[in-house]
Coordinates of C-alpha atoms in Angstrom, one line a residue:
M289 CA -41.7 27.8 0.2
K290 CA -39.9 29.8 2.8
L291 CA -37.2 28.2 4.8
N292 CA -37.8 28.1 8.5
R293 CA -34.4 28.5 10.1
T294 CA -35.6 27.5 13.4
I295 CA -35.7 23.9 12.5
I296 CA -32.5 23.8 10.6
L297 CA -29.5 22.3 12.9
P298 CA -31.5 22.4 16.2
L299 CA -28.1 21.4 17.9
L300 CA -27.0 25.2 17.1
L301 CA -29.6 26.5 19.6
T302 CA -27.4 25.8 22.7
S303 CA -26.8 29.0 24.8
A304 CA -23.9 31.2 23.5
T305 CA -22.8 31.8 27.0
S306 CA -19.9 29.3 26.7
L307 CA -18.6 31.3 23.6
A308 CA -16.6 33.5 26.0
S309 CA -13.1 33.4 24.3
E310 CA -12.7 36.4 21.8
K311 CA -8.6 36.3 21.9
S312 CA -6.8 36.2 18.7
T313 CA -4.4 33.3 18.2
F314 CA -0.8 33.0 16.8
S315 CA 0.6 29.6 16.3
F316 CA 3.5 27.7 14.8
S317 CA 3.5 24.0 13.8
I318 CA 5.9 21.5 12.3
D319 CA 5.2 18.0 10.7
N320 CA 8.2 15.7 10.3
D321 CA 8.7 12.1 9.4
G322 CA 12.2 12.0 11.2
I323 CA 10.3 10.7 14.4
F324 CA 10.2 7.6 12.5
G325 CA 13.7 7.5 11.4
V326 CA 13.0 8.3 7.7
D327 CA 13.0 10.9 5.2
Q328 CA 10.4 10.2 2.3
D329 CA 7.0 11.0 0.9
Y330 CA 5.5 14.0 2.9
T331 CA 8.7 14.6 4.8
N332 CA 8.3 18.1 6.3
G333 CA 5.6 20.9 6.8
L334 CA 6.0 24.4 8.6
F335 CA 2.9 26.5 9.2
L336 CA 2.6 29.8 10.7
S337 CA -0.9 31.2 11.3
Y338 CA -2.7 34.0 12.7
T339 CA -6.5 33.7 13.7
T340 CA -8.2 36.8 14.5
G341 CA -10.7 37.2 17.6
A342 CA -14.3 37.1 17.3
I343 CA -15.7 39.1 14.4
T344 CA -19.2 40.1 13.4
P345 CA -20.0 38.3 10.2
Y346 CA -20.3 40.9 7.2
P347 CA -23.2 40.6 5.0
I348 CA -20.9 39.0 2.3
F349 CA -19.8 36.3 4.6
A350 CA -23.0 35.9 6.4
P351 CA -23.9 32.5 4.6
L352 CA -20.6 31.1 5.8
S353 CA -21.4 31.6 9.5
L354 CA -23.2 29.0 11.8
S355 CA -25.3 31.8 13.1
F356 CA -27.0 32.4 9.6
W357 CA -29.1 29.3 10.4
G358 CA -30.6 30.4 13.6
G359 CA -28.0 29.6 16.4
A360 CA -25.1 31.4 18.0
S361 CA -21.4 31.0 16.6
L362 CA -18.1 32.4 17.2
D363 CA -16.7 33.5 13.9
K364 CA -13.1 34.4 13.0
F365 CA -10.7 35.0 9.9
E366 CA -7.6 32.8 9.8
F367 CA -4.2 33.6 7.7
V368 CA -1.8 30.8 7.2
L369 CA 1.8 30.7 5.7
G370 CA 2.9 27.2 5.0
H371 CA 5.3 25.1 3.5
K372 CA 5.2 21.4 2.7
M373 CA 7.8 19.2 1.4
Y374 CA 7.7 15.8 -0.6
T375 CA 10.8 13.5 -1.4
P376 CA 11.4 10.2 -2.7
S377 CA 12.8 7.4 -0.5
D378 CA 16.4 7.8 -1.3
I379 CA 17.3 11.6 -1.2
E380 CA 21.1 10.9 -1.9
S381 CA 20.4 9.6 -5.4
T382 CA 21.6 11.9 -8.0
T383 CA 19.3 10.2 -10.7
P384 CA 15.6 10.0 -11.0
M385 CA 14.1 6.9 -9.3
V386 CA 11.6 4.8 -11.0
N387 CA 8.4 4.0 -9.1
D388 CA 8.9 6.3 -6.3
R389 CA 7.4 9.8 -5.4
P390 CA 8.6 12.8 -7.1
Y391 CA 10.5 15.6 -5.4
A392 CA 7.8 18.4 -4.7
G393 CA 7.5 21.6 -2.5
Y394 CA 4.6 23.8 -2.2
L395 CA 4.8 27.1 -0.7
H396 CA 1.4 28.7 0.1
T397 CA -1.0 31.0 1.9
E398 CA -4.4 30.1 3.3
F399 CA -7.4 32.4 3.8
N400 CA -9.8 30.7 6.1
Y401 CA -13.3 31.7 7.5
I402 CA -14.0 29.9 10.6
S403 CA -17.3 29.5 12.5
L404 CA -17.6 27.7 15.7
H405 CA -20.2 26.3 18.1
P406 CA -20.1 23.8 20.8
Q407 CA -22.0 21.3 18.6
Q408 CA -20.5 22.0 15.3
A409 CA -17.4 23.7 13.7
Q410 CA -16.7 24.6 10.1
R411 CA -13.9 26.2 7.9
F412 CA -14.3 27.7 4.4
N413 CA -10.7 27.7 2.9
L414 CA -9.1 29.4 -0.1
T415 CA -5.3 28.3 -0.6
L416 CA -2.9 29.9 -3.1
G417 CA 0.6 28.9 -3.6
V418 CA 3.6 27.8 -5.8
T419 CA 5.5 24.8 -6.7
G420 CA 8.8 24.3 -8.2
D421 CA 11.9 26.3 -7.7
K422 CA 9.8 29.2 -6.4
A423 CA 8.8 27.2 -3.4
L424 CA 12.3 27.3 -2.2
S425 CA 12.4 23.7 -1.0
E426 CA 15.6 22.7 -2.1
D427 CA 17.3 25.5 -0.3
A428 CA 15.2 24.7 2.7
Q429 CA 16.1 21.2 2.9
K430 CA 19.7 21.7 2.4
I431 CA 20.1 24.2 5.0
V432 CA 18.2 22.1 7.5
H433 CA 20.2 18.9 6.8
S434 CA 23.4 20.8 6.7
I435 CA 22.5 21.8 10.6
T436 CA 21.2 18.2 11.5
K437 CA 23.9 16.4 9.7
S438 CA 21.4 14.3 7.9
D439 CA 21.8 12.9 4.4
E440 CA 22.4 15.4 1.7
P441 CA 19.3 15.6 -0.8
N442 CA 20.6 15.4 -4.3
G443 CA 17.6 15.1 -6.6
W444 CA 15.8 18.6 -6.3
A445 CA 16.9 19.0 -10.1
Y446 CA 14.0 16.5 -11.0
Q447 CA 11.2 18.1 -8.8
V448 CA 7.7 19.0 -9.8
D449 CA 8.0 22.1 -12.2
D450 CA 7.2 25.8 -11.3
S451 CA 3.4 26.2 -11.1
F452 CA 0.8 28.3 -9.5
A453 CA -1.6 26.1 -7.6
A454 CA -4.6 26.8 -5.8
S455 CA -7.8 25.3 -4.1
V456 CA -10.9 26.0 -2.5
G457 CA -12.4 23.6 0.4
Y458 CA -14.9 23.2 3.0
L459 CA -14.5 21.3 6.4
S460 CA -17.1 20.3 8.9
H461 CA -16.8 18.8 12.4
F462 CA -20.3 17.7 13.8
N463 CA -21.0 16.4 17.2
L464 CA -22.5 13.0 17.0
I465 CA -22.5 12.1 20.7
R466 CA -20.8 13.7 23.8
Q467 CA -21.4 12.4 27.3
R468 CA -20.1 13.1 30.9
S469 CA -17.1 11.0 32.2
I470 CA -15.0 10.8 35.1
A471 CA -13.3 13.6 37.0
N472 CA -15.1 16.6 35.4
T473 CA -14.4 15.3 31.8
D474 CA -16.4 14.2 28.7
W475 CA -15.9 11.9 25.8
E476 CA -17.1 12.5 22.4
I477 CA -17.4 11.1 19.0
S478 CA -17.9 13.3 16.0
N479 CA -17.9 13.2 12.1
I480 CA -15.4 15.2 10.2
S481 CA -16.0 15.6 6.6
E482 CA -14.1 17.7 4.0
I483 CA -14.2 18.6 0.3
N484 CA -11.6 20.3 -1.6
A485 CA -11.4 21.4 -5.4
G486 CA -8.3 23.1 -7.3
N487 CA -5.4 22.4 -9.3
F488 CA -3.4 21.6 -6.3
R489 CA -5.5 18.7 -4.9
S490 CA -9.3 17.8 -5.3
D491 CA -10.6 15.3 -2.9
I492 CA -13.7 14.3 -0.7
S493 CA -13.2 12.6 2.5
T494 CA -15.2 11.9 5.8
G495 CA -14.4 10.0 8.9
L496 CA -14.8 9.7 12.8
M497 CA -13.0 11.1 15.5
F498 CA -12.9 10.0 19.4
R499 CA -11.9 12.8 21.9
W500 CA -11.9 12.7 25.7
G501 CA -10.9 15.4 28.0
A502 CA -12.0 18.9 29.4
D503 CA -14.4 21.5 27.7
L504 CA -14.9 19.7 24.5
G505 CA -17.6 22.0 23.6
G506 CA -15.3 25.0 23.6
N507 CA -12.6 23.3 21.5
M508 CA -14.7 21.7 18.8
G509 CA -12.8 21.6 15.4
A510 CA -9.4 22.3 16.6
A511 CA -8.2 18.5 15.9
N512 CA -8.5 17.3 12.4
I513 CA -7.7 13.9 10.7
D514 CA -5.0 14.9 8.4
N515 CA -1.2 14.1 8.2
E516 CA -0.6 17.7 7.1
N517 CA -1.0 20.3 9.8
P518 CA -3.5 18.1 11.9
F519 CA -4.2 20.7 14.7
R520 CA -5.5 24.1 14.1
A521 CA -5.1 26.2 17.1
G522 CA -7.2 29.1 15.7
M523 CA -10.4 26.8 15.9
L524 CA -10.2 26.7 19.8
G525 CA -13.3 28.7 20.3
G526 CA -15.3 29.3 23.5
S527 CA -12.9 28.2 26.1
Q528 CA -10.7 29.4 28.7
G529 CA -8.6 26.4 29.0
G530 CA -8.7 22.6 28.6
W531 CA -7.0 19.5 27.5
F532 CA -8.0 16.6 25.7
I533 CA -6.7 13.4 23.8
F534 CA -7.8 12.6 20.3
T535 CA -7.7 9.8 17.7
G536 CA -9.6 9.4 14.4
I537 CA -9.7 7.9 11.0
E538 CA -11.0 8.8 7.7
A539 CA -11.5 7.6 4.2
R540 CA -10.6 9.7 1.1
Y541 CA -11.2 9.8 -2.7
R542 CA -8.6 12.0 -4.4
F543 CA -9.3 13.2 -7.9
N544 CA -5.8 14.8 -8.4
D545 CA -2.7 16.0 -6.8
I546 CA 0.1 18.2 -8.3
T547 CA 2.7 16.8 -6.0
V548 CA 2.2 13.4 -7.6
E549 CA 1.1 14.2 -11.4
G550 CA 3.1 17.5 -11.7
E551 CA 5.2 18.0 -14.7
R552 CA 9.0 17.3 -14.2
P553 CA 11.0 18.9 -17.1
G554 CA 14.4 17.7 -15.3
V555 CA 13.3 14.2 -15.4
N556 CA 12.3 14.3 -19.2
D557 CA 15.6 16.0 -20.0
Y558 CA 17.5 13.2 -18.2
A559 CA 15.6 10.4 -19.9
I560 CA 16.2 11.8 -23.1
R561 CA 19.8 12.2 -22.8
N562 CA 20.1 8.6 -21.7
G563 CA 17.9 7.3 -24.4
Q564 CA 15.0 6.4 -21.9
N565 CA 11.2 6.8 -22.2
P566 CA 10.5 9.6 -19.7
S567 CA 7.2 7.6 -18.8
I568 CA 9.2 5.0 -16.8
Y569 CA 9.8 7.8 -14.1
D570 CA 6.1 8.3 -13.8
V571 CA 3.8 7.3 -10.9
S572 CA 0.2 7.0 -10.7
L573 CA -2.0 8.5 -8.3
E574 CA -4.0 6.3 -5.7
H575 CA -7.4 7.6 -5.8
N576 CA -8.6 5.6 -2.7
Q577 CA -6.7 6.8 0.6
A578 CA -7.0 6.6 4.3
T579 CA -5.5 8.7 7.1
A580 CA -5.3 8.1 10.9
V581 CA -4.3 10.5 13.7
A582 CA -3.6 10.5 17.4
G583 CA -2.7 13.3 19.7
F584 CA -2.7 15.2 22.8
A585 CA -3.6 18.9 23.3
W586 CA -3.3 21.3 26.4
Y587 CA -3.9 25.1 26.6
N588 CA -4.7 27.5 29.2
Q589 CA -5.7 31.4 28.6
S590 CA -2.4 32.4 27.5
F591 CA -0.8 29.6 25.4
G592 CA -0.8 25.7 24.6
A593 CA 0.9 22.9 22.8
T594 CA -0.2 19.9 21.1
L595 CA 1.6 16.6 20.0
T596 CA 0.4 14.5 17.3
A597 CA 1.3 11.4 15.4
T598 CA -0.1 10.4 12.0
A599 CA -0.4 7.5 9.7
K600 CA -1.6 7.5 6.0
T601 CA -1.6 5.0 3.2
P602 CA 0.3 5.7 0.0
D603 CA -0.7 8.8 -2.4
Y604 CA 0.5 6.8 -5.5
K605 CA 0.1 3.3 -6.7
E606 CA 3.8 2.4 -7.0
A607 CA 4.8 3.4 -3.4
P608 CA 7.4 1.0 -1.9
E609 CA 5.7 1.4 1.4
S610 CA 2.1 0.6 2.6
V611 CA 1.9 3.0 5.5
Y612 CA 3.6 6.4 5.9
G613 CA 4.0 8.4 9.1
T614 CA 4.8 11.8 10.6
G615 CA 5.0 13.2 14.0
G616 CA 3.8 16.9 14.8
F617 CA 4.3 19.6 17.2
A618 CA 2.5 22.8 17.6
L619 CA 2.8 25.8 19.8
Y620 CA 0.2 28.7 20.3
A621 CA -0.4 31.8 22.1
F622 CA -3.6 33.8 22.7
F623 CA -3.6 37.5 23.0

């Protein structure tokens, strides 16, 4: 039976006149838990990204574009260089800690295909990176803490071992309802769903986001329900300027996570030297997880900024806390 594209995703048939922005985007963003006065779990993230202006989908990428289904879309490539860092709750300890998160770092790059429409946004993702000494996390944290006069991290000898880690993923934002509000603004409720597979992490998640602000159709997809890099400026699409507040919550099932389950030779050596069973230092992945996010974004034709706050349930069953939080800040420019 021949597929009739004219009846698939009818929301995509909205006029493309609102997709006016074809500028490329450069952004810098940082996550850190210092805003809550702690240094533990997912403790820091740094991200530099470049997103192209509008592209014409090449035949090989055509199935990844929303325009493939009969509508009009703004498509882009995005390239991200990122670094994520995870630590236990007591970074001054010179010995491994029982029932606490392993030290882990992840230096990675992302290659993303983005397709945007006022009613839907999606991203196809390929992430490639390294853990262990090659991720340079120990040096990075010690330099920053020496500048800020923070506690010295003493346990990186017990970090997750050197490994190549990769994943592929798909993220979808779908507008469920959007209505006019006061003072030339709109409010919106959307569904955000994501699936990832790889030896870095594999998971599936879905959640709801509420947004209120100006030109929501032009910035669909930029805000995410994620405690790691929750705002993607490259997904600001057909918009010359706007602002919005957002909040959302999602549930997730995680199948594997190298930052929790990765091998730690330093821990094994320490345990053997002290006549211990190395397994006492292992933690167990918590498969059922949840994340919440809230934030504010503002931008014009040249630049913008975003503030976010996130909270999440633990990634591992032995976690000493029931909730972990981070604050985030992003700056971006269009050219």
